[in-house]
CSV table of C-alpha atoms in Angstrom, one decimal:
chain,number,residue,atom,x,y,z
A,23,MET,CA,141.1,81.3,74.8
A,24,ILE,CA,138.5,81.9,77.6
A,25,GLN,CA,139.9,85.5,78.2
A,26,ALA,CA,139.4,86.3,74.5
A,27,LEU,CA,135.9,85.0,74.6
A,28,SER,CA,135.2,87.0,77.8
A,29,LEU,CA,136.3,90.2,76.0
A,30,ILE,CA,134.2,89.4,72.9
A,31,ALA,CA,131.2,88.9,75.2
A,32,LEU,CA,131.9,92.2,76.9
A,33,VAL,CA,132.0,94.1,73.6
A,34,ALA,CA,128.9,92.3,72.4
A,35,VAL,CA,127.0,93.3,75.6
A,36,PHE,CA,128.0,96.9,75.1
A,37,VAL,CA,127.2,97.1,71.4
A,38,THR,CA,123.9,95.3,71.7
A,39,ALA,CA,122.7,97.4,74.6
A,40,THR,CA,123.8,100.6,72.8
A,41,THR,CA,122.1,99.8,69.5
A,42,THR,CA,118.9,98.2,70.9
A,43,PRO,CA,116.6,98.9,73.9
A,44,VAL,CA,117.8,95.8,75.7
A,45,ASN,CA,119.1,96.7,79.2
A,46,MET,CA,122.9,96.2,79.4
A,47,GLY,CA,122.7,94.8,82.9
A,48,LEU,CA,120.4,92.0,81.7
A,49,LEU,CA,122.9,91.1,79.0
A,50,ALA,CA,125.8,91.3,81.5
A,51,PHE,CA,124.1,88.8,83.9
A,52,VAL,CA,123.6,86.4,81.0
A,53,ALA,CA,127.3,86.9,80.0
A,54,ALA,CA,128.3,86.3,83.6
A,55,PHE,CA,126.4,83.0,83.8
A,56,LEU,CA,127.7,81.7,80.4
A,57,ILE,CA,131.3,82.9,80.7
A,58,GLY,CA,131.4,81.8,84.3
A,59,ALA,CA,130.4,78.3,83.4
A,60,LEU,CA,132.9,78.1,80.6
A,61,SER,CA,135.6,79.5,83.0
A,62,GLY,CA,134.9,76.9,85.7
A,63,VAL,CA,133.4,79.6,88.0
A,64,SER,CA,130.5,77.9,89.8
A,65,LEU,CA,127.0,79.3,89.7
A,66,ASP,CA,127.1,79.8,93.5
A,67,ASP,CA,130.2,82.0,93.1
A,68,VAL,CA,128.7,84.0,90.3
A,69,LEU,CA,125.6,84.6,92.4
A,70,GLY,CA,127.9,85.5,95.3
A,71,PHE,CA,129.4,88.3,93.2
A,72,PHE,CA,126.0,90.1,93.1
A,73,PRO,CA,126.5,93.5,94.8
A,74,GLY,CA,123.6,93.5,97.3
A,75,ASP,CA,124.8,96.7,98.9
A,76,VAL,CA,124.6,98.6,95.6
A,77,PHE,CA,121.1,97.1,95.0
A,78,VAL,CA,119.8,98.3,98.4
A,79,LEU,CA,121.4,101.7,97.9
A,80,VAL,CA,120.0,102.5,94.5
A,81,VAL,CA,116.5,101.2,95.2
A,82,GLY,CA,116.3,102.9,98.6
A,83,ILE,CA,117.4,106.3,97.4
A,84,THR,CA,115.2,106.3,94.3
A,85,LEU,CA,112.2,105.2,96.3
A,86,LEU,CA,112.7,108.0,98.8
A,87,PHE,CA,112.9,110.6,95.9
A,88,GLY,CA,109.9,109.0,94.3
A,89,VAL,CA,107.9,109.7,97.4
A,90,ALA,CA,109.2,113.3,97.4
A,91,ARG,CA,108.1,113.8,93.8
A,92,VAL,CA,104.7,112.3,94.2
A,93,ASN,CA,103.7,114.3,97.3
A,94,GLY,CA,105.0,117.6,95.9
A,95,THR,CA,108.0,118.0,98.2
A,96,ILE,CA,110.2,118.7,95.2
A,97,ASP,CA,107.9,121.4,93.9
A,98,LEU,CA,107.9,122.9,97.4
A,99,VAL,CA,111.6,123.1,97.4
A,100,VAL,CA,111.7,124.6,93.9
A,101,ALA,CA,109.1,127.2,94.7
A,102,ALA,CA,110.8,128.2,97.9
A,103,SER,CA,114.1,128.5,96.1
A,104,LEU,CA,112.7,130.7,93.4
A,105,LYS,CA,111.4,133.0,96.1
A,106,LEU,CA,114.9,133.0,97.7
A,107,VAL,CA,116.6,134.3,94.6
A,108,ARG,CA,113.9,136.9,94.2
A,109,GLY,CA,113.2,135.9,90.6
A,110,ARG,CA,116.3,137.3,89.0
A,111,ARG,CA,116.8,135.4,85.7
A,112,TRP,CA,120.6,135.0,86.0
A,113,ALA,CA,120.1,133.7,89.5
A,114,ILE,CA,117.4,131.2,88.4
A,115,VAL,CA,119.9,129.7,85.9
A,116,TRP,CA,122.4,129.0,88.7
A,117,LEU,CA,119.6,128.0,91.0
A,118,MET,CA,118.6,125.2,88.6
A,119,PHE,CA,122.2,124.2,88.5
A,120,ALA,CA,122.4,124.0,92.3
A,121,LEU,CA,119.1,122.2,92.7
A,122,ALA,CA,120.1,119.6,90.1
A,123,ALA,CA,123.4,119.2,91.9
A,124,VAL,CA,121.7,118.8,95.3
A,125,LEU,CA,119.1,116.3,94.1
A,126,MET,CA,121.8,114.2,92.3
A,127,ALA,CA,124.1,114.4,95.4
A,128,LEU,CA,121.4,113.0,97.5
A,129,GLY,CA,121.0,110.1,95.1
A,130,SER,CA,118.3,111.0,92.6
A,131,VAL,CA,119.4,109.9,89.2
A,132,LEU,CA,116.2,111.6,87.9
A,133,ALA,CA,117.4,115.1,88.9
A,134,VAL,CA,117.2,116.5,85.4
A,135,GLY,CA,113.9,114.7,84.8
A,136,MET,CA,112.4,116.3,87.9
A,137,LEU,CA,113.6,119.9,87.1
A,138,ALA,CA,113.4,120.1,83.3
A,139,PRO,CA,109.6,120.3,83.2
A,140,ILE,CA,109.8,123.4,85.4
A,141,ALA,CA,113.0,125.0,84.2
A,142,MET,CA,112.5,124.8,80.4
A,143,PRO,CA,109.1,126.5,80.5
A,144,ILE,CA,110.6,129.2,82.7
A,145,ALA,CA,113.3,129.7,80.1
A,146,ALA,CA,110.7,130.1,77.3
A,147,ARG,CA,108.5,132.5,79.2
A,148,TYR,CA,111.3,134.8,80.5
A,149,ARG,CA,113.6,134.7,77.4
A,150,ILE,CA,116.4,132.7,78.9
A,151,ASN,CA,118.4,130.9,76.3
A,152,PRO,CA,117.0,127.3,76.3
A,153,LEU,CA,120.4,125.8,75.5
A,154,LEU,CA,121.9,127.6,78.5
A,155,MET,CA,119.1,126.4,80.8
A,156,GLY,CA,119.2,122.9,79.6
A,157,MET,CA,123.0,122.5,79.8
A,158,MET,CA,123.1,124.2,83.2
A,159,LEU,CA,120.6,121.6,84.5
A,160,SER,CA,122.7,118.8,83.0
A,161,HIS,CA,126.0,120.1,84.3
A,162,GLY,CA,124.5,120.7,87.7
A,163,ALA,CA,123.4,117.1,88.0
A,164,LEU,CA,126.6,115.7,86.6
A,165,SER,CA,128.7,117.9,88.9
A,166,ALA,CA,127.4,115.7,91.8
A,167,ALA,CA,127.3,112.4,89.9
A,168,PHE,CA,130.0,110.9,92.1
A,169,SER,CA,128.4,111.5,95.4
A,170,PRO,CA,129.0,108.3,97.5
A,171,ILE,CA,125.2,107.6,97.4
A,172,THR,CA,124.7,107.9,93.7
A,173,VAL,CA,124.7,105.1,91.2
A,174,TYR,CA,127.9,106.4,89.6
A,175,GLY,CA,129.6,106.8,93.0
A,176,ALA,CA,128.6,103.4,94.3
A,177,PHE,CA,129.6,101.7,91.1
A,178,THR,CA,133.0,103.3,90.8
A,179,SER,CA,133.8,102.8,94.5
A,180,GLY,CA,132.8,99.2,94.2
A,181,MET,CA,135.0,98.6,91.2
A,182,VAL,CA,138.2,100.3,92.6
A,183,ALA,CA,137.7,98.6,96.0
A,184,LYS,CA,137.6,95.2,94.4
A,185,ALA,CA,140.8,96.1,92.6
A,186,GLY,CA,142.5,97.0,95.9
A,187,LEU,CA,142.9,100.7,95.1
A,188,ASP,CA,142.3,103.5,97.5
A,189,VAL,CA,140.4,106.4,95.9
A,190,GLY,CA,138.9,108.6,98.6
A,191,PRO,CA,135.2,109.5,98.1
A,192,PHE,CA,135.8,113.2,98.6
A,193,VAL,CA,138.3,113.4,95.7
A,194,LEU,CA,136.1,111.2,93.5
A,195,PHE,CA,133.3,113.7,94.1
A,196,ALA,CA,135.2,117.0,94.2
A,197,VAL,CA,137.1,116.8,90.9
A,198,PRO,CA,134.1,116.2,88.6
A,199,PHE,CA,132.2,118.9,90.6
A,200,VAL,CA,134.9,121.5,90.0
A,201,LEU,CA,135.3,120.7,86.4
A,202,ASN,CA,131.5,120.8,85.7
A,203,VAL,CA,131.3,124.1,87.5
A,204,ALA,CA,134.1,125.3,85.1
A,205,PHE,CA,132.1,124.2,82.1
A,206,ALA,CA,129.0,125.9,83.5
A,207,VAL,CA,130.9,129.2,84.1
A,208,VAL,CA,132.2,129.3,80.6
A,209,LEU,CA,128.7,128.4,79.3
A,210,PHE,CA,127.1,131.2,81.3
A,211,LEU,CA,129.7,133.8,80.2
A,212,VAL,CA,129.1,132.9,76.5
A,213,LEU,CA,125.2,132.5,76.6
A,214,GLY,CA,124.0,134.2,79.7
A,215,ARG,CA,125.8,137.6,80.0
A,216,SER,CA,122.6,139.5,78.9
A,217,LEU,CA,120.8,138.2,82.0
A,218,LEU,CA,123.1,140.4,84.2
A,219,ARG,CA,121.4,143.7,83.1
A,220,ARG,CA,120.1,145.8,85.9
A,221,ASP,CA,116.7,146.1,84.4
A,222,ASP,CA,116.4,142.3,84.2
A,223,GLU,CA,112.9,141.0,84.3
A,224,GLN,CA,112.0,139.1,87.4
A,225,VAL,CA,110.3,135.7,87.6
A,226,SER,CA,107.7,135.3,90.4
A,227,ALA,CA,108.0,132.2,92.5
A,228,LEU,CA,104.3,131.9,92.3
A,229,ASP,CA,104.0,132.1,88.5
A,230,GLU,CA,102.1,129.3,86.8
A,231,ILE,CA,104.3,127.6,84.3
A,232,ASP,CA,102.4,125.5,81.9
A,233,ALA,CA,103.0,124.7,78.2
A,234,GLY,CA,99.5,123.6,77.5
A,235,GLU,CA,97.5,120.4,77.6
A,236,GLY,CA,99.2,117.3,76.3
A,237,SER,CA,102.7,118.8,76.4
A,238,GLY,CA,103.8,116.7,79.3
A,239,THR,CA,105.1,119.8,81.0
A,240,GLN,CA,104.8,120.1,84.7
A,241,VAL,CA,102.7,122.9,86.3
A,242,LEU,CA,104.3,124.9,89.1
A,243,ARG,CA,101.8,127.0,91.1
A,244,LYS,CA,101.8,128.2,94.6
A,245,VAL,CA,102.9,125.2,96.6
A,246,GLU,CA,101.5,124.8,100.1
A,247,VAL,CA,103.3,123.3,103.1
A,248,THR,CA,101.5,120.1,104.1
A,249,PRO,CA,102.1,117.6,106.9
A,250,ARG,CA,103.2,115.0,104.2
A,251,ARG,CA,105.8,117.4,102.7
A,252,VAL,CA,107.1,118.3,106.2
A,253,LEU,CA,107.5,114.6,107.0
A,254,THR,CA,109.3,114.0,103.8
A,255,LEU,CA,111.7,116.8,104.4
A,256,GLY,CA,112.2,115.4,107.9
A,257,GLY,CA,112.9,112.0,106.4
A,258,MET,CA,115.6,113.5,104.2
A,259,ALA,CA,117.1,115.2,107.2
A,260,VAL,CA,117.1,111.9,109.1
A,261,LEU,CA,118.9,110.3,106.1
A,262,LEU,CA,121.6,113.0,106.1
A,263,THR,CA,122.1,112.9,109.8
A,264,ALA,CA,122.1,109.1,110.2
A,265,THR,CA,124.5,108.5,107.4
A,266,GLY,CA,126.7,111.6,107.6
A,267,VAL,CA,127.0,111.8,111.4
A,268,LEU,CA,126.2,108.4,112.8
A,269,GLY,CA,127.7,106.4,110.0
A,270,VAL,CA,124.5,104.3,109.3
A,271,ASP,CA,124.3,102.5,106.0
A,272,VAL,CA,122.8,104.9,103.4
A,273,GLY,CA,120.8,102.3,101.5
A,274,VAL,CA,119.3,100.8,104.6
A,275,THR,CA,118.4,104.2,106.0
A,276,ALA,CA,116.8,105.2,102.8
A,277,PHE,CA,114.8,102.0,102.7
A,278,VAL,CA,113.5,102.6,106.3
A,279,VAL,CA,112.6,106.2,105.7
A,280,GLY,CA,110.9,105.5,102.4
A,281,ALA,CA,108.9,102.6,103.8
A,282,ALA,CA,107.8,104.7,106.8
A,283,LEU,CA,106.6,107.5,104.5
A,284,LEU,CA,104.7,104.9,102.4
A,285,LEU,CA,103.1,103.4,105.5
A,286,ILE,CA,102.0,106.9,106.7
A,287,SER,CA,100.1,107.6,103.5
A,288,PRO,CA,100.1,104.5,101.3
A,289,HIS,CA,97.4,105.5,98.9
A,290,ARG,CA,98.9,109.0,98.2
A,291,HIS,CA,102.3,107.5,97.6
A,292,GLN,CA,101.6,104.4,95.7
A,293,ASP,CA,102.9,105.9,92.4
A,294,SER,CA,106.3,106.5,94.0
A,295,MET,CA,107.4,102.9,93.3
A,296,ARG,CA,107.4,103.8,89.6
A,297,ASP,CA,110.2,106.2,90.3
A,298,VAL,CA,112.5,103.4,91.5
A,299,SER,CA,115.2,103.2,88.9
A,300,TRP,CA,114.9,99.5,88.1
A,301,SER,CA,116.8,99.8,84.8
A,302,ALA,CA,119.7,101.5,86.6
A,303,VAL,CA,119.7,98.8,89.3
A,304,LEU,CA,119.8,96.1,86.8
A,305,LEU,CA,122.5,97.8,84.7
A,306,VAL,CA,124.8,98.5,87.7
A,307,CYS,CA,124.4,95.1,89.4
A,308,GLY,CA,124.8,93.2,86.1
A,309,MET,CA,128.0,95.0,85.1
A,310,LEU,CA,129.5,94.6,88.6
A,311,THR,CA,128.7,90.9,88.6
A,312,TYR,CA,130.3,90.4,85.1
A,313,MET,CA,133.4,92.4,86.1
A,314,ALA,CA,133.9,90.1,89.1
A,315,VAL,CA,133.7,87.1,86.7
A,316,LEU,CA,136.3,88.7,84.5
A,317,LYS,CA,138.6,89.2,87.4
A,318,GLU,CA,138.1,85.6,88.6
A,319,ASN,CA,138.9,84.0,85.2
A,320,GLY,CA,142.0,86.1,84.6
A,321,THR,CA,140.7,88.4,81.8
A,322,LEU,CA,141.7,91.6,83.7
A,323,ALA,CA,145.2,90.3,84.1
A,324,LEU,CA,145.4,89.8,80.3
A,325,LEU,CA,144.3,93.4,79.8
A,326,GLY,CA,147.2,94.4,82.1
A,327,GLU,CA,149.7,92.8,79.7
A,328,ALA,CA,148.1,94.5,76.7
A,329,ALA,CA,148.2,97.9,78.5
A,330,ALA,CA,151.9,97.4,79.3
A,331,ALA,CA,152.6,96.8,75.6
A,332,LEU,CA,151.5,100.3,74.7
A,333,GLY,CA,154.7,101.7,76.0
A,334,SER,CA,153.6,105.2,77.1
A,335,PRO,CA,151.1,105.1,80.0
A,336,LEU,CA,150.3,108.8,79.8
A,337,LEU,CA,149.4,108.6,76.1
A,338,ALA,CA,147.4,105.4,76.7
A,339,ALA,CA,145.5,107.3,79.5
A,340,LEU,CA,144.7,110.2,77.2
A,341,LEU,CA,143.5,107.8,74.4
A,342,LEU,CA,141.4,105.9,76.9
A,343,CYS,CA,139.8,109.2,78.2
A,344,PHE,CA,138.9,110.1,74.6
A,345,ALA,CA,137.5,106.7,73.9
A,346,VAL,CA,135.4,106.8,77.1
A,347,ALA,CA,134.0,110.3,76.2
A,348,ILE,CA,133.1,109.3,72.7
A,349,LEU,CA,131.4,106.0,73.6
A,350,SER,CA,129.6,107.4,76.6
A,351,ALA,CA,128.1,110.3,74.5
A,352,PHE,CA,126.2,107.7,72.5
A,353,GLY,CA,125.8,104.9,75.1
A,354,SER,CA,125.5,104.2,78.8
A,355,SER,CA,127.9,106.1,81.1
A,356,ILE,CA,128.0,103.3,83.6
A,357,GLY,CA,128.4,100.7,80.9
A,358,THR,CA,131.3,102.6,79.4
A,359,LEU,CA,132.9,103.1,82.8
A,360,GLY,CA,132.5,99.4,83.5
A,361,ILE,CA,134.6,98.7,80.5
A,362,ALA,CA,137.1,101.5,81.1
A,363,LEU,CA,138.0,100.8,84.7
A,364,PRO,CA,139.3,97.3,84.1
A,365,LEU,CA,141.4,98.7,81.4
A,366,ALA,CA,142.7,101.4,83.7
A,367,ILE,CA,143.8,99.2,86.5
A,368,PRO,CA,146.6,97.5,84.5
A,369,LEU,CA,147.9,100.9,83.5
A,370,LEU,CA,148.0,101.9,87.1
A,371,GLU,CA,150.0,98.8,88.0
A,372,MET,CA,152.8,100.0,85.8
A,373,GLY,CA,153.4,102.8,88.3
A,374,ASP,CA,153.7,105.8,86.0
A,375,ILE,CA,150.2,107.2,86.4
A,376,GLY,CA,148.6,108.4,89.6
A,377,ALA,CA,145.8,106.0,90.5
A,378,VAL,CA,143.4,108.6,92.0
A,379,GLY,CA,143.8,111.1,89.1
A,380,PHE,CA,143.2,108.5,86.4
A,381,ILE,CA,140.2,106.9,88.0
A,382,VAL,CA,138.6,110.3,88.6
A,383,ALA,CA,139.4,111.4,85.1
A,384,LEU,CA,137.7,108.3,83.6
A,385,GLY,CA,134.6,109.0,85.8
A,386,PHE,CA,134.5,112.6,84.7
A,387,CYS,CA,134.8,111.8,81.0
A,388,SER,CA,132.1,109.1,81.1
A,389,THR,CA,129.5,111.4,82.7
A,390,VAL,CA,130.2,115.0,81.5
A,391,VAL,CA,129.2,114.0,78.0
A,392,ASP,CA,125.7,113.3,79.1
A,393,VAL,CA,124.9,116.7,77.9
A,394,SER,CA,124.6,115.0,74.5
A,395,PRO,CA,121.1,114.8,73.0
A,396,PHE,CA,121.6,111.1,72.7
A,397,SER,CA,122.0,110.7,76.5
A,398,THR,CA,119.1,110.4,79.0
A,399,ASN,CA,119.6,113.9,80.3
A,400,GLY,CA,119.9,115.3,76.8
A,401,VAL,CA,116.7,113.6,75.7
A,402,ILE,CA,114.8,115.0,78.6
A,403,VAL,CA,116.0,118.5,78.0
A,404,LEU,CA,115.2,118.2,74.3
A,405,ALA,CA,111.7,116.9,75.0
A,406,GLN,CA,110.9,119.7,77.5
A,407,ALA,CA,112.4,122.6,75.5
A,408,GLN,CA,109.8,125.1,74.3
A,409,VAL,CA,111.4,126.2,71.1
A,410,PRO,CA,109.9,126.9,67.7
A,411,ASP,CA,112.3,124.5,65.9
A,412,LYS,CA,113.2,121.3,67.8
A,413,SER,CA,115.5,120.1,65.0
A,414,ARG,CA,117.6,123.3,65.3
A,415,PHE,CA,117.8,123.0,69.1
A,416,GLN,CA,118.9,119.4,68.7
A,417,ARG,CA,121.7,120.5,66.4
A,418,GLN,CA,122.7,123.1,69.0
A,419,MET,CA,122.8,120.5,71.7
A,420,LEU,CA,124.8,118.1,69.4
A,421,ALA,CA,127.3,120.9,68.7
A,422,TYR,CA,127.8,121.6,72.3
A,423,GLY,CA,128.0,117.9,73.1
A,424,GLY,CA,130.7,117.5,70.5
A,425,LEU,CA,132.7,120.4,72.0
A,426,VAL,CA,132.5,118.7,75.4
A,427,VAL,CA,133.6,115.4,74.0
A,428,VAL,CA,136.8,117.0,72.7
A,429,ALA,CA,137.4,119.4,75.5
A,430,ALA,CA,136.7,117.2,78.6
A,431,PRO,CA,139.5,114.6,78.0
A,432,LEU,CA,142.1,117.3,77.3
A,433,LEU,CA,141.0,119.3,80.3
A,434,VAL,CA,141.0,116.4,82.8
A,435,TRP,CA,144.2,114.9,81.4
A,436,SER,CA,146.2,118.2,81.6
A,437,ALA,CA,144.6,119.3,85.0
A,438,VAL,CA,144.4,115.9,86.8
A,439,ILE,CA,146.3,113.0,85.2
A,440,LEU,CA,149.5,114.8,84.1
A,441,PRO,CA,150.1,116.7,87.4
A,442,ALA,CA,149.5,113.5,89.5
A,443,SER,CA,152.0,111.6,87.4
A,444,LEU,CA,154.9,114.0,87.6
């Protein structure tokens, strides 16, 4: 009885958060308290399930990138990168893909939001297909979504670790990266071949990109090197060195570096706290806490019995990948993943499906569909697109998103799940 009630509460949390502006993490915390009490799980135990390490990681990383955005360091990197590719339009498209990937890999969930106000006006001024530019930005960010220091990477690693599974962080990162690159290559070959002409018009790194007053579009002018920006770049280098070489905790290091930059110039950086992704923090921590309650009260074990009753683990895996892609295209990627992973674990215990491949496949299917105009990335791209007909552009995005919803599960199932299960 309590297991059925737990599942009903889980579905109610997802549906309510998808159809209303209420944060899914907030609802998950409420469900954790209520279901925990009904299950005999003490309040102290429920509070003990709170993932403090994930909280520190997400807040620390997003704070550091908030500082980098406020003091112009991100603009400096973009301007220098434009100069590096010598303004070739085809190279700029791939540059934006790479910049989005790097920013996301370093932990910035706002990678598309940082770059779209620059990239989309460039696309309009220099006759680059706006759908190509917007989707390349999205695929670039999503290719690095499962870096160990992103929200997605931390969430998935935390879930599989609690389940006693061993999914290496490199594989979790590499497979979605390769598959997103594959999508980007096909997209470029279809929409961007005209950019390869020899007489291609060049974009100056010092061009002013501005859509006009009130458009919300960022202005990119000549960006100077200042002491604050040098210190910020140095702080990022410290973060990479301390965590990658010395093995220091990523969240703690980001907190220390971010706080140091704030103290050096507190008035200049005071707006950076607005960039801390509090909604993402609440969502991830709430879902992880509720999943821990479901494990404690035996709901996940019940799901294992239901999964075994399906008979064909490979077919069940494909159906679950499709379900994840469809739900995530309209709702929260992390929320969908939080529901799918507990369903996947029982299937894995049957022994007919490779654990690593299945977990990675679910992660890929839940994130790659964020090219949809209903996702956060898609909404940002749509808002920043400088096109004469926004409705038509939205339909184009929706058509591409639908194509990805269909193609992604088939691709990852045949390329990752099936080979790993043979």
